[in-house]
Amino acid sequence: MDTAVKAAFITKFPAFAQGLPDGGVLNVCIVGQDDFGAAIERAAATRVVVRRLPAVTPASGCHVAYVTGSARQSVREALAAVAGHPVLTITDAGAGGTRGMIHFVVAGERVRFHVDTIQAERSRLQLSSKLLALALSVRR
Amino acid sequence: MTMMESEDLGRLRRTERRQFQLVRVSAVVLLLLGLLLGIGREAAYRLQAAEAAEVQADILAGAISAPLAFEDRTTLVQALRAFQRNPDIAEAIVFDMRGQAIALRGDSQHLVPPSEAGTLRQDGRLVVTRPVVEEGVPFGWVRLVTTRDPLPEILGRYLALGLMTLIAALLLWFASRMAIRLEQRAGQLEAANARLREEMAQRARAEEALRQSQKMEALGQLTGGVAHDFNNLLTVIMGGLETIGRQLSKLPGGAESARVLRARDMALHGAERAATLTQRLLAFSRRQPLQPQTLDPNRLVQGLGELLRRSLGETIDLETVLSAGVWRIQADAVQLENAMLNLAVNARDAMPEGGRLTIETANTALDEAYADSVPEGLAPGQYVMIAVTDTGAGMPREILKQVFEPFFTTKEVGKGTGLGLSQVYGFVRQSHGHVAIYSEVGVGTTIKIYLPRHVGEEAEPEPSRAVGVDLLVGDERILLVEDHDDLRSYSAGILRELGYEVCEARDGEAALACLDKGFRPDLLFTDVVLPGGYNGRQIAEAVAARGIAVPVLFTTGYTRNAIVHNGRLDPGVDLITKPFTFEQLAEKVRRILDRPSPAQAGPETP
């Protein structure tokens, strides 16, 4: 249940972020463990390409990086790898406390998220205030 | 009012009509404009309302895009609640991409999942559906349903239009009313104008008729005056000629005396014709003393038959249509016969090719309306009509107006005197009657004489006795009053020749002087019109006042009021008309003197 919600959320975040490179296709990179399967593609309202990478680099061409930490690259390493580049980073409380720009948590049986605008600004991404209004917390 | 002014009136009316047409058209234009404006305004208002609702929907869409995207129902519902607090918005509904509706009210009628954006108007509400899109990514739809416009607002919106319509309608109504009223007024004005014009025409006709009658009156005075003087002269002339004749007959006959006698006869004949003319003039001037008697008009016409037939000639048929039971009239028989003869002669001259002359008699009544139309004046009442109709040439209108004027004639010079119809006119008028003339050119002419019905005692006409001249002598005393010297000596000569004793007086004073000298007359023979203080009647009264009961014989060619009452002689008063002949005077004097009780023959005091 949460998985499907998260999959839908992942495709929706870019709509609330400005500064991501344009392109007809939304590239979603997943670094680490995930249970999504084809859920992301199914949930997306736009064309989405999901790539599962062992490690992410700025050259990976990701718009969104869902980072749970792989054998090759920890969450922290992955975040550091794309820091300063226009990649919307998403982390999950289920995969540790390290937070990306958006950090999924499950609160009261609902999938919610924290937002870190400092990291986003560092990557020259502008997160919508509408998004911030829904966040459990915002780090500025 | 003249025709010109009537045209002005017409122009004014046309202008007024045009102006009202203008007002009417303006009102209609105003009405249409108001409607158009109203419709335009309404359309603009709806467009604006729709746009406003769309903007609201877009705002809602912006506000709920994140909660919708991230399924934050709480935030979503809060946003919807906040929106629905807007009094203009009845419902705010959000649909997600699957068409699942999130609404505050479950019973909403607007939960049908949308397929596209749009703005609808349903039952006075706007239903606005807008997509929820963030950076080109659709997340669902919002739908706003506005509240119905509150009544005051609708009224306010339509008030101006309604007012405008009302004003235009009022204007239209008012203009129509005014137009109708003005039309009525104009109609009334026109009617009044027509009435006025008719009255003016009537007045003009009346004035024309009055002028005509005044002209006749003036002519009458003129001719009367001339005829009066003429009569005196003719009396002298004829007297002289008769004396010449009588004296000649005493002389031994011879060629010389025969020639003189012939000349005398010719002169006398001429003088008699002149006397006839002056009689007619007097008749026209209505100063001819009439001796009216009660007449049966039918008998008079029948009696005239032979004479008329002779005057008409063989080419003209005479037809008489005499109504049974025609009333009696009182008129001078001789003058009436003269009048009939004059009419017959005129009719004959109008029918040179022959034809038919019809004489009708009938009883008739002339009512007040008819009497009023006679400018000379006529008493309404019962009349006997004697109509003379010919089948001759007829006369045009212009001539009809003049036919009664003396000396007016259409006949050739020397053929007519122009006095025939004048005599008819004067005689009938003097007899309190009326003459009407109807003529159609080419058809004929009818002249109707109306004479008043006589009701009362029938005065038997005095039987005329044929008396020989030699029996007319006498030795009675006669007081002769006459201002005309020649005439006085002529009369005195006759009377003296007959054996009478005569005291001559030229006026009232002289007459009384005769009495003072001890002259006791058996007869007073006096002119009616005299210079000085007395007229004939007054002399008669003065004589009577002195206790001298004496019959009076008046003479005149010209009588006004002295002895003639309303143009008629009082019964018992004797009159000899100038000019008179020896025989006429002799006979008249003798007849009066031979009456059984001469005392009663005096003039009645009025």
XYZ file of C-alpha atoms in Angstrom:
746
model
C 0.000 0.000 0.000
C 2.651 2.465 1.043
C 4.761 1.336 -1.841
C 2.117 2.295 -4.414
C 1.611 5.645 -2.710
C 5.328 6.312 -2.669
C 5.617 5.272 -6.337
C 2.859 7.772 -7.218
C 4.448 10.494 -5.068
C 7.871 10.002 -6.715
C 6.429 10.815 -10.140
C 4.548 13.798 -8.795
C 7.347 15.622 -6.934
C 9.002 17.079 -10.091
C 5.807 18.992 -10.807
C 6.445 20.940 -7.618
C 10.104 21.541 -8.290
C 11.625 24.083 -10.592
C 15.125 23.825 -11.993
C 15.018 20.279 -13.270
C 16.290 19.958 -16.815
C 13.546 19.813 -19.412
C 12.852 16.662 -21.334
C 9.885 14.796 -22.598
C 10.641 11.898 -20.329
C 11.049 11.897 -16.607
C 14.067 9.838 -15.635
C 13.678 8.275 -12.263
C 16.810 6.566 -10.941
C 16.589 4.132 -8.094
C 19.747 3.442 -6.137
C 19.331 0.574 -3.772
C 16.563 -1.691 -2.612
C 13.013 -1.028 -3.778
C 9.668 -2.830 -3.907
C 8.177 -0.699 -6.626
C 8.514 -3.020 -9.560
C 6.406 -1.401 -12.308
C 4.364 0.658 -9.830
C 6.125 3.894 -10.708
C 5.463 3.578 -14.406
C 1.902 2.641 -13.669
C 1.305 5.547 -11.339
C 2.929 8.186 -13.498
C 0.756 10.699 -15.353
C 3.669 11.480 -17.694
C 6.165 9.328 -19.438
C 8.569 7.922 -16.928
C 11.694 5.876 -17.372
C 12.756 4.067 -14.257
C 16.400 3.044 -14.090
C 17.807 0.992 -11.282
C 21.432 1.995 -10.806
C 24.045 0.631 -8.465
C 25.405 4.091 -8.123
C 24.381 7.516 -9.297
C 26.543 10.232 -10.782
C 25.691 13.656 -12.111
C 26.090 12.199 -15.552
C 23.496 9.519 -14.959
C 20.815 11.849 -16.445
C 18.464 11.405 -13.506
C 15.730 13.900 -12.788
C 14.737 12.148 -9.650
C 16.962 9.882 -7.572
C 15.283 7.608 -5.062
C 18.131 6.621 -2.838
C 17.922 3.849 -0.325
C 21.617 2.865 -0.509
C 23.149 0.145 -2.595
C 26.157 -2.021 -2.081
C 28.226 0.315 -4.203
C 26.898 3.575 -2.919
C 25.445 4.463 0.434
C 22.672 6.950 0.789
C 25.057 9.598 1.987
C 27.496 8.870 -0.885
C 24.755 8.968 -3.454
C 23.445 12.310 -2.132
C 26.935 13.684 -2.152
C 27.475 12.420 -5.693
C 24.654 14.515 -7.137
C 24.817 17.349 -4.682
C 24.988 20.667 -6.593
C 23.387 19.101 -9.631
C 19.726 19.433 -10.582
C 18.635 16.040 -9.326
C 15.694 15.830 -6.989
C 16.846 13.454 -4.279
C 14.381 11.389 -2.318
C 15.246 9.302 0.705
C 13.140 6.998 2.842
C 12.998 6.758 6.602
C 12.713 3.013 6.083
C 16.269 3.081 4.750
C 17.902 5.093 7.504
C 17.946 8.594 8.847
C 19.956 10.242 6.139
C 17.671 12.744 4.417
C 17.669 13.930 0.855
C 15.688 16.842 -0.387
C 12.562 14.856 0.280
C 12.450 12.256 3.010
C 9.553 9.774 3.107
C 8.104 8.785 6.454
C 5.012 6.844 7.336
C 3.102 8.733 9.949
C -0.290 7.626 11.209
C -0.649 5.058 8.438
C -0.076 7.758 5.870
C 2.939 8.347 3.716
C 4.276 11.796 4.526
C 7.557 13.577 3.886
C 10.074 16.038 5.194
C 11.557 18.667 2.895
C 15.066 20.042 2.909
C 15.211 23.269 0.897
C 18.883 23.805 1.738
C 19.898 20.739 -0.246
C 17.485 21.744 -3.016
C 18.872 25.225 -3.215
C 22.357 23.805 -3.281
C 21.294 21.955 -6.391
C 19.569 25.111 -7.680
C 16.163 23.511 -7.375
C 13.173 25.582 -6.293
C 10.617 23.548 -4.369
C 7.071 24.776 -4.549
C 5.583 26.357 -1.473
C 2.587 24.127 -2.043
C 4.846 21.175 -1.497
C 6.408 22.770 1.556
C 2.885 23.341 2.942
C 2.288 19.601 2.924
C 5.641 18.632 4.423
C 5.874 17.353 7.965
C 8.861 19.609 8.412
C 10.884 21.917 6.275
C 14.582 22.498 6.669
C 15.541 25.839 5.414
C -60.382 82.142 -42.937
C -58.956 82.013 -46.395
C -57.904 78.976 -48.353
C -54.308 80.031 -47.798
C -54.670 79.728 -44.063
C -56.361 76.400 -44.454
C -53.317 75.234 -46.399
C -51.109 76.508 -43.595
C -53.179 74.496 -41.193
C -52.685 71.413 -43.314
C -48.948 72.000 -43.449
C -48.884 72.480 -39.691
C -50.721 69.218 -39.236
C -48.329 67.406 -41.498
C -45.365 68.846 -39.594
C -46.940 67.826 -36.322
C -47.522 64.332 -37.635
C -43.928 64.124 -38.765
C -42.732 65.275 -35.362
C -44.831 62.698 -33.613
C -43.608 60.063 -35.992
C -40.125 61.126 -34.986
C -40.934 60.875 -31.299
C -42.501 57.476 -31.847
C -39.534 56.208 -33.825
C -37.188 57.633 -31.182
C -39.084 55.848 -28.466
C -38.949 52.592 -30.392
C -35.240 53.066 -31.028
C -34.756 53.825 -27.353
C -36.632 50.674 -26.476
C -34.581 48.565 -28.875
C -31.394 50.207 -27.705
C -32.364 49.501 -24.123
C -33.049 45.874 -24.956
C -29.814 45.577 -26.889
C -27.870 47.244 -24.131
C -29.545 45.036 -21.576
C -28.790 41.917 -23.530
C -25.222 43.094 -24.093
C -24.847 43.954 -20.467
C -26.255 40.636 -19.415
C -23.940 38.809 -21.784
C -20.977 40.817 -20.523
C -22.039 40.174 -16.988
C -22.306 36.442 -17.594
C -18.994 36.376 -19.349
C -17.450 38.272 -16.509
C -19.120 36.035 -13.963
C -17.883 32.982 -15.851
C -14.385 34.388 -16.036
C -14.492 35.222 -12.350
C -15.662 31.708 -11.557
C -12.921 30.275 -13.777
C -10.315 32.350 -12.000
C -11.709 31.137 -8.707
C -11.547 27.580 -10.000
C -7.954 28.107 -11.125
C -7.070 29.479 -7.724
C -8.691 26.461 -6.135
C -6.883 24.210 -8.543
C -3.570 25.849 -7.578
C -4.367 25.581 -3.919
C -5.318 21.961 -3.946
C -2.852 20.678 -6.498
C -0.288 19.558 -3.888
C -2.791 18.100 -1.423
C -4.421 16.316 -4.324
C -1.140 15.076 -5.665
C 0.037 13.879 -2.324
C -3.356 12.706 -1.140
C -3.499 15.018 1.825
C -7.198 14.758 2.360
C -7.200 16.940 5.447
C -5.536 19.830 3.695
C -7.741 19.303 0.682
C -10.940 19.409 2.665
C -9.714 22.461 4.504
C -9.053 24.171 1.210
C -12.503 23.225 -0.038
C -14.084 24.496 3.154
C -12.203 27.743 2.821
C -13.497 28.116 -0.714
C -17.028 27.311 0.144
C -16.969 30.066 2.674
C -17.113 32.398 -0.309
C -20.801 33.350 -0.576
C -20.639 33.220 -4.347
C -19.635 29.587 -4.330
C -22.163 26.917 -3.531
C -19.923 23.903 -3.993
C -16.305 23.152 -4.551
C -15.506 19.641 -5.756
C -12.171 18.039 -6.570
C -11.700 15.065 -8.829
C -8.514 13.023 -8.929
C -7.127 11.462 -12.065
C -9.307 8.407 -11.587
C -12.402 10.552 -11.481
C -12.878 10.026 -7.798
C -14.698 13.003 -6.345
C -13.802 14.691 -3.135
C -16.727 16.829 -2.103
C -17.973 18.310 1.077
C -21.487 17.235 0.313
C -22.236 13.727 -0.733
C -25.565 14.578 -2.273
C -24.130 16.996 -4.816
C -25.607 16.846 -8.276
C -22.316 17.796 -9.829
C -20.286 14.662 -9.081
C -20.165 13.396 -12.644
C -16.448 12.937 -13.415
C -15.274 15.501 -15.919
C -13.547 14.710 -19.155
C -12.595 18.218 -20.064
C -12.506 21.732 -18.752
C -15.589 23.845 -19.339
C -18.074 26.334 -18.040
C -21.724 25.531 -18.012
C -24.758 27.372 -16.809
C -27.306 25.180 -15.095
C -30.447 26.555 -13.417
C -28.911 29.978 -13.008
C -25.701 28.522 -11.560
C -22.296 28.448 -13.157
C -20.599 25.074 -13.153
C -16.928 25.607 -13.851
C -14.613 22.662 -14.368
C -10.878 23.326 -14.543
C -7.919 20.962 -14.649
C -5.466 20.720 -11.784
C -2.075 20.978 -13.467
C 1.314 21.543 -12.012
C 4.198 22.124 -14.435
C 2.161 20.533 -17.197
C 1.413 17.483 -15.106
C -2.322 16.890 -14.589
C -3.440 15.789 -11.174
C -7.187 15.937 -11.570
C -10.018 18.474 -11.794
C -11.694 21.036 -9.714
C -15.284 21.945 -10.134
C -16.903 25.070 -8.746
C -20.641 25.556 -8.596
C -21.641 29.173 -7.989
C -24.655 30.233 -6.040
C -27.674 31.530 -7.845
C -27.685 35.280 -8.207
C -29.684 36.706 -5.359
C -32.936 38.331 -6.454
C -31.997 41.921 -5.569
C -28.858 41.574 -7.621
C -30.814 40.304 -10.612
C -33.326 43.058 -10.106
C -30.560 45.593 -9.806
C -29.038 44.284 -12.978
C -32.336 44.482 -14.839
C -33.579 47.628 -13.139
C -31.871 50.034 -15.502
C -33.099 48.091 -18.477
C -36.599 47.875 -17.034
C -36.591 51.543 -16.246
C -35.412 52.368 -19.700
C -38.064 50.141 -21.226
C -40.674 51.679 -18.997
C -39.637 55.192 -19.912
C -39.573 54.353 -23.586
C -42.978 52.711 -23.312
C -44.318 55.691 -21.402
C -42.868 57.996 -23.984
C -44.463 55.956 -26.717
C -47.797 55.901 -24.947
C -47.622 59.587 -24.177
C -46.639 60.459 -27.700
C -49.462 58.358 -29.114
C -51.915 59.938 -26.725
C -50.696 63.392 -27.548
C -50.809 62.573 -31.217
C -54.373 61.362 -30.905
C -55.362 64.376 -28.905
C -53.656 66.752 -31.261
C -55.237 64.970 -34.161
C -58.589 65.465 -32.485
C -57.782 69.073 -31.797
C -56.670 69.563 -35.355
C -59.869 67.887 -36.500
C -61.899 70.180 -34.295
C -59.947 73.134 -35.545
C -60.503 72.089 -39.093
C -64.189 71.592 -38.449
C -64.344 74.999 -36.817
C -62.488 76.425 -39.741
C -64.884 74.805 -42.161
C -67.800 76.048 -40.086
C -66.333 79.520 -40.066
C -65.806 79.459 -43.786
C -69.332 78.206 -44.285
C -70.624 80.978 -42.066
C -68.594 83.508 -43.945
C -69.894 82.215 -47.231
C -73.406 82.359 -45.826
C -72.796 85.864 -44.642
C -71.379 86.828 -47.988
C -74.485 85.395 -49.636
C -76.707 87.237 -47.193
C -74.781 90.437 -47.777
C -75.030 89.949 -51.491
C -78.751 89.418 -51.186
C -79.064 92.421 -48.932
C -77.065 94.509 -51.354
C -79.342 93.328 -54.110
C -82.444 94.235 -52.149
C -80.941 97.571 -51.200
C -80.194 98.184 -54.815
C -83.784 97.362 -55.670
C -84.920 99.691 -52.918
C -82.711 102.494 -54.183
C -83.828 101.911 -57.722
C -87.380 101.936 -56.503
C -86.938 105.288 -54.823
C -85.295 106.705 -57.875
C -87.828 105.413 -60.343
C -90.655 106.246 -57.963
C -89.512 109.842 -57.728
C -89.087 110.157 -61.472
C -92.400 108.504 -62.149
C -94.165 110.778 -59.718
C -93.000 113.920 -61.478
C -93.657 112.278 -64.794
C -97.185 111.466 -63.796
C -97.967 115.033 -62.947
C -96.649 116.132 -66.318
C -98.511 113.378 -68.139
C -101.735 114.345 -66.440
C -101.314 117.858 -67.692
C -100.346 116.711 -71.181
C -103.201 114.263 -71.443
C -105.602 116.791 -70.001
C -104.474 119.322 -72.533
C -104.809 116.866 -75.350
C -108.296 115.902 -74.218
C -109.341 119.492 -73.995
C -107.998 120.017 -77.509
C -110.034 117.014 -78.636
C -113.199 118.239 -76.989
C -112.793 121.719 -78.370
C -111.974 120.384 -81.844
C -115.096 118.263 -81.874
C -117.148 121.416 -81.359
C -115.527 123.099 -84.391
C -116.833 122.454 -87.870
C -115.053 119.507 -89.447
C -112.611 119.908 -92.288
C -109.362 118.521 -93.548
C -107.381 120.833 -91.328
C -109.171 119.930 -88.166
C -109.117 116.220 -89.067
C -105.337 116.394 -89.325
C -105.096 118.197 -86.022
C -107.421 115.603 -84.473
C -105.209 112.786 -85.781
C -102.141 114.445 -84.360
C -103.949 114.902 -81.071
C -104.896 111.207 -81.076
C -101.316 110.165 -81.747
C -100.051 112.449 -78.999
C -102.668 111.099 -76.600
C -101.766 107.545 -77.507
C -98.121 108.295 -76.827
C -98.986 109.933 -73.541
C -101.085 106.912 -72.548
C -98.185 104.607 -73.291
C -95.938 106.847 -71.233
C -98.537 106.664 -68.458
C -98.447 102.849 -68.627
C -94.685 102.957 -68.279
C -94.810 105.231 -65.276
C -97.435 102.923 -63.770
C -95.010 100.081 -64.105
C -92.216 102.106 -62.631
C -94.463 102.928 -59.712
C -95.400 99.308 -59.461
C -91.766 98.368 -59.210
C -91.074 101.057 -56.653
C -94.037 99.699 -54.719
C -95.527 103.148 -54.527
C -98.346 102.408 -56.777
C -101.523 102.645 -54.811
C -103.130 99.238 -54.884
C -106.786 98.588 -54.607
C -106.742 95.074 -53.276
C -109.832 92.976 -53.418
C -110.533 89.421 -52.532
C -109.812 87.209 -55.489
C -110.162 83.609 -56.503
C -106.818 82.972 -58.221
C -108.291 80.179 -60.348
C -111.029 82.386 -61.630
C -108.541 85.130 -62.396
C -106.312 82.758 -64.363
C -109.287 81.331 -66.244
C -110.493 84.820 -67.013
C -107.095 85.693 -68.389
C -106.999 82.627 -70.630
C -108.298 84.230 -73.782
C -106.095 87.310 -73.465
C -103.032 85.202 -72.779
C -103.736 82.886 -75.665
C -103.900 85.885 -77.930
C -100.682 87.367 -76.642
C -98.840 84.066 -76.847
C -99.611 83.353 -80.473
C -100.288 80.072 -82.162
C -96.921 78.396 -81.648
C -97.245 78.311 -77.910
C -99.637 76.024 -76.055
C -101.198 77.352 -72.938
C -101.840 74.863 -70.212
C -103.438 75.691 -66.926
C -103.159 73.380 -63.948
C -105.496 74.763 -61.344
C -105.635 73.067 -57.965
C -109.066 72.589 -56.567
C -109.871 74.555 -53.441
C -107.242 77.191 -53.880
C -107.496 79.776 -51.154
C -108.620 83.287 -51.713
C -106.063 86.026 -51.910
C -106.341 89.737 -51.490
C -104.683 91.619 -54.289
C -105.201 94.288 -56.849
C -106.825 92.335 -59.650
C -105.694 94.665 -62.417
C -102.096 94.600 -61.232
C -102.140 90.847 -60.836
C -103.476 90.498 -64.354
C -100.754 92.855 -65.499
C -98.196 90.740 -63.754
C -99.513 87.556 -65.372
C -99.513 89.224 -68.732
C -95.965 90.461 -68.252
C -94.847 86.953 -67.370
C -96.654 85.519 -70.371
C -95.049 88.050 -72.688
C -91.607 87.273 -71.265
C -92.274 83.559 -71.672
C -93.356 84.086 -75.234
C -90.171 85.997 -76.000
C -88.150 83.190 -74.446
C -89.813 80.692 -76.816
C -89.389 82.104 -80.330
C -89.646 78.555 -81.725
C -92.805 77.860 -79.798
C -93.335 75.724 -76.756
C -95.634 75.406 -73.830
C -96.623 77.835 -71.141
C -98.000 76.304 -68.004
C -99.811 78.242 -65.360
C -100.358 76.457 -62.095
C -102.083 77.451 -58.938
C -101.660 75.733 -55.619
C -101.925 76.249 -51.903
C -98.621 76.215 -50.107
C -97.016 77.069 -46.822
C -93.740 78.934 -46.543
C -91.968 78.036 -43.344
C -89.728 80.194 -41.219
C -86.553 78.795 -42.682
C -87.684 79.743 -46.143
C -88.919 83.126 -45.014
C -85.572 83.804 -43.356
C -83.796 83.124 -46.605
C -85.633 85.969 -48.280
C -83.501 89.046 -47.684
C -86.261 91.530 -48.329
C -88.263 89.909 -45.566
C -91.216 87.585 -45.744
C -93.710 86.469 -43.158
C -93.966 82.707 -42.885
C -97.446 81.358 -43.385
C -99.979 80.206 -45.915
C -99.640 81.381 -49.465
C -101.231 80.757 -52.786
C -98.693 80.022 -55.436
C -99.221 80.988 -59.033
C -96.463 79.531 -61.173
C -95.765 80.428 -64.752
C -93.491 77.962 -66.490
C -92.140 78.151 -69.992
C -90.121 75.691 -72.043
C -87.900 78.404 -73.354
C -84.234 79.250 -73.460
C -83.779 79.697 -69.733
C -81.368 82.082 -68.093
C -77.926 81.747 -66.583
C -77.395 82.553 -62.934
C -75.820 85.961 -63.476
C -78.861 87.145 -65.322
C -81.294 85.703 -62.785
C -79.925 88.061 -60.178
C -80.789 91.063 -62.292
C -84.071 90.201 -63.913
C -86.189 92.124 -61.437
C -84.222 95.316 -61.839
C -86.001 97.997 -63.789
C -84.756 98.608 -67.322
C -82.861 95.377 -67.269
C -83.723 93.528 -70.411
C -82.242 90.809 -72.526
C -84.425 91.752 -75.405
C -83.308 93.768 -78.347
C -83.230 97.516 -78.026
C -86.738 98.852 -78.497
C -88.364 95.487 -78.036
C -88.710 95.463 -74.283
C -88.956 98.125 -71.662
C -87.147 96.169 -69.010
C -90.030 96.912 -66.701
C -92.133 93.762 -67.021
C -90.565 91.705 -64.260
C -89.972 94.859 -62.240
C -93.685 95.377 -62.187
C -94.201 91.768 -61.105
C -91.621 92.121 -58.393
C -92.883 95.456 -57.094
C -96.493 94.432 -57.187
C -95.956 91.124 -55.436
C -93.715 92.661 -52.813
C -96.212 95.398 -52.196
C -98.903 92.753 -51.835
C -96.807 91.092 -49.109
C -95.971 88.259 -51.397
C -92.840 86.761 -52.777
C -91.461 85.997 -56.202
C -89.140 83.086 -56.808
C -87.476 82.371 -60.083
C -85.995 79.085 -61.242
C -84.305 78.761 -64.549
C -82.216 76.232 -66.391
C -80.483 77.231 -69.553
C -82.034 75.287 -72.413
C -84.814 73.851 -70.277
C -86.997 76.722 -69.291
C -87.961 79.123 -66.595
C -90.473 79.003 -63.790
C -91.562 82.095 -61.979
C -93.576 81.503 -58.865
C -95.653 84.216 -57.363
C -96.642 83.695 -53.763
C -99.466 85.795 -52.452
C -100.697 85.544 -48.868
C -103.888 83.663 -48.213
C -106.796 85.866 -47.419
C -108.892 84.833 -44.472
C -111.872 86.965 -43.609
C -114.788 88.787 -45.078
C -115.011 89.024 -48.764
C -115.354 92.620 -49.783
C -117.558 92.662 -52.798
C -116.023 94.669 -55.579
C -117.917 97.839 -56.263
C -120.036 97.254 -59.331
C -118.824 99.518 -62.037
C -121.630 101.374 -63.563
C -121.436 102.534 -67.071
C -122.318 106.162 -66.869
C -122.529 108.432 -69.810
C -120.342 111.475 -69.832
C -123.328 113.694 -70.105
C -124.604 112.315 -66.798
C -121.381 113.166 -64.990
C -122.051 116.838 -64.615
C -122.919 118.406 -61.273
C -123.134 121.628 -59.356
C -121.659 120.549 -56.043
C -118.786 122.365 -54.371
C -115.403 120.817 -54.495
C -112.361 121.857 -52.482
C -109.353 121.113 -54.707
C -105.906 120.907 -53.113
C -102.985 120.398 -55.460
C -99.498 121.846 -55.259
C -98.682 121.353 -58.926
C -99.936 124.514 -60.580
C -100.557 123.101 -64.063
C -102.181 120.043 -62.677
C -104.355 122.087 -60.340
C -105.614 124.266 -63.155
C -106.122 121.164 -65.301
C -108.223 119.504 -62.629
C -110.052 122.680 -61.805
C -110.737 123.131 -65.514
C -112.280 119.702 -65.793
C -114.387 120.162 -62.709
C -115.578 123.586 -63.674
C -116.354 122.351 -67.157
C -118.520 119.725 -65.544
C -120.371 122.435 -63.654
C -118.846 122.078 -60.236
C -117.919 124.992 -58.044
C -114.251 124.750 -57.202
C -112.109 126.378 -54.548
C -108.483 125.883 -55.502
C -105.787 125.580 -52.873
C -102.082 124.865 -53.354
C -101.535 123.559 -49.814
C -103.206 122.883 -46.464
C -103.142 126.482 -45.350
C -104.836 127.621 -48.500
C -107.424 124.874 -48.188
C -108.319 125.941 -44.695
C -108.419 129.511 -45.925
C -111.088 128.409 -48.433
C -113.153 127.087 -45.547
C -112.572 130.267 -43.607
C -113.973 132.235 -46.534
C -117.160 130.277 -46.026
C -116.712 127.738 -48.752
C -118.603 124.590 -47.712
C -117.412 121.760 -49.914
C -119.390 118.652 -50.822
C -116.158 116.873 -51.727
C -112.557 117.258 -50.783
C -110.319 116.420 -53.718
C -106.731 116.528 -52.575
C -103.303 115.418 -53.604
C -101.770 113.037 -51.071
C -98.300 114.474 -51.044
C -98.188 118.176 -50.412
C -95.604 120.709 -49.360
C -96.013 122.605 -46.114
C -97.413 121.318 -42.869
C -100.267 119.201 -44.214
C -100.456 116.177 -46.375
C -103.679 115.030 -47.945
C -104.747 112.935 -45.037
C -104.066 115.686 -42.545
C -106.125 118.133 -44.583
C -108.979 115.630 -44.564
C -108.661 115.352 -40.823
C -108.480 119.124 -40.415
C -111.625 119.509 -42.455
C -113.365 116.829 -40.447
C -112.181 118.535 -37.257
C -114.087 121.644 -38.290
C -117.256 119.630 -38.199
C -117.526 119.414 -41.945
C -118.387 115.836 -42.845
C -117.284 115.485 -46.410
C -116.130 112.618 -48.623
C -112.523 112.715 -49.708
C -111.039 111.818 -53.034
C -107.336 111.475 -52.967
C -105.146 111.697 -55.973
C -101.584 110.642 -56.319
C -99.067 109.093 -58.558
C -96.882 108.505 -55.650
C -98.142 107.408 -52.358
C -96.210 106.555 -49.345
C -97.918 106.348 -46.031
C -100.358 109.190 -46.053
C -103.413 107.255 -47.099
C -101.944 103.961 -48.001
C -101.542 101.508 -45.183
C -98.866 99.027 -46.022
C -99.393 99.872 -49.643
C -103.103 99.151 -49.538
C -105.937 101.511 -49.500
C -108.138 101.648 -46.455
C -111.641 100.544 -47.339
C -113.951 103.489 -47.953
C -111.194 105.788 -49.072
C -111.318 106.850 -52.677
C -108.353 107.373 -54.845
C -107.758 108.427 -58.382
C -104.365 107.631 -59.762
C -102.391 110.153 -61.716
C -102.433 110.622 -64.581
C -106.174 110.630 -64.976
C -108.340 111.543 -67.861
C -111.306 113.817 -68.052
C -113.678 110.895 -68.045
C -111.953 109.121 -65.205
C -112.117 112.152 -62.969
C -115.654 113.016 -63.957
C -116.846 109.494 -63.279
C -115.016 109.160 -59.969
C -116.307 112.469 -58.632
C -119.830 111.746 -59.670
C -119.773 108.289 -58.146
C -118.587 109.568 -54.800
C -121.083 112.365 -54.721
C -123.880 109.998 -55.646
C -123.211 107.646 -52.745
C -126.135 107.378 -50.312
C -124.414 108.697 -47.193
C -121.447 110.779 -48.079
C -120.674 111.505 -44.448
C -119.456 107.978 -43.932
C -117.075 108.110 -46.805
C -114.628 110.304 -44.977
C -111.213 108.993 -44.037
C -111.068 106.847 -40.987
C -109.046 108.224 -38.212
C -106.224 105.810 -37.408
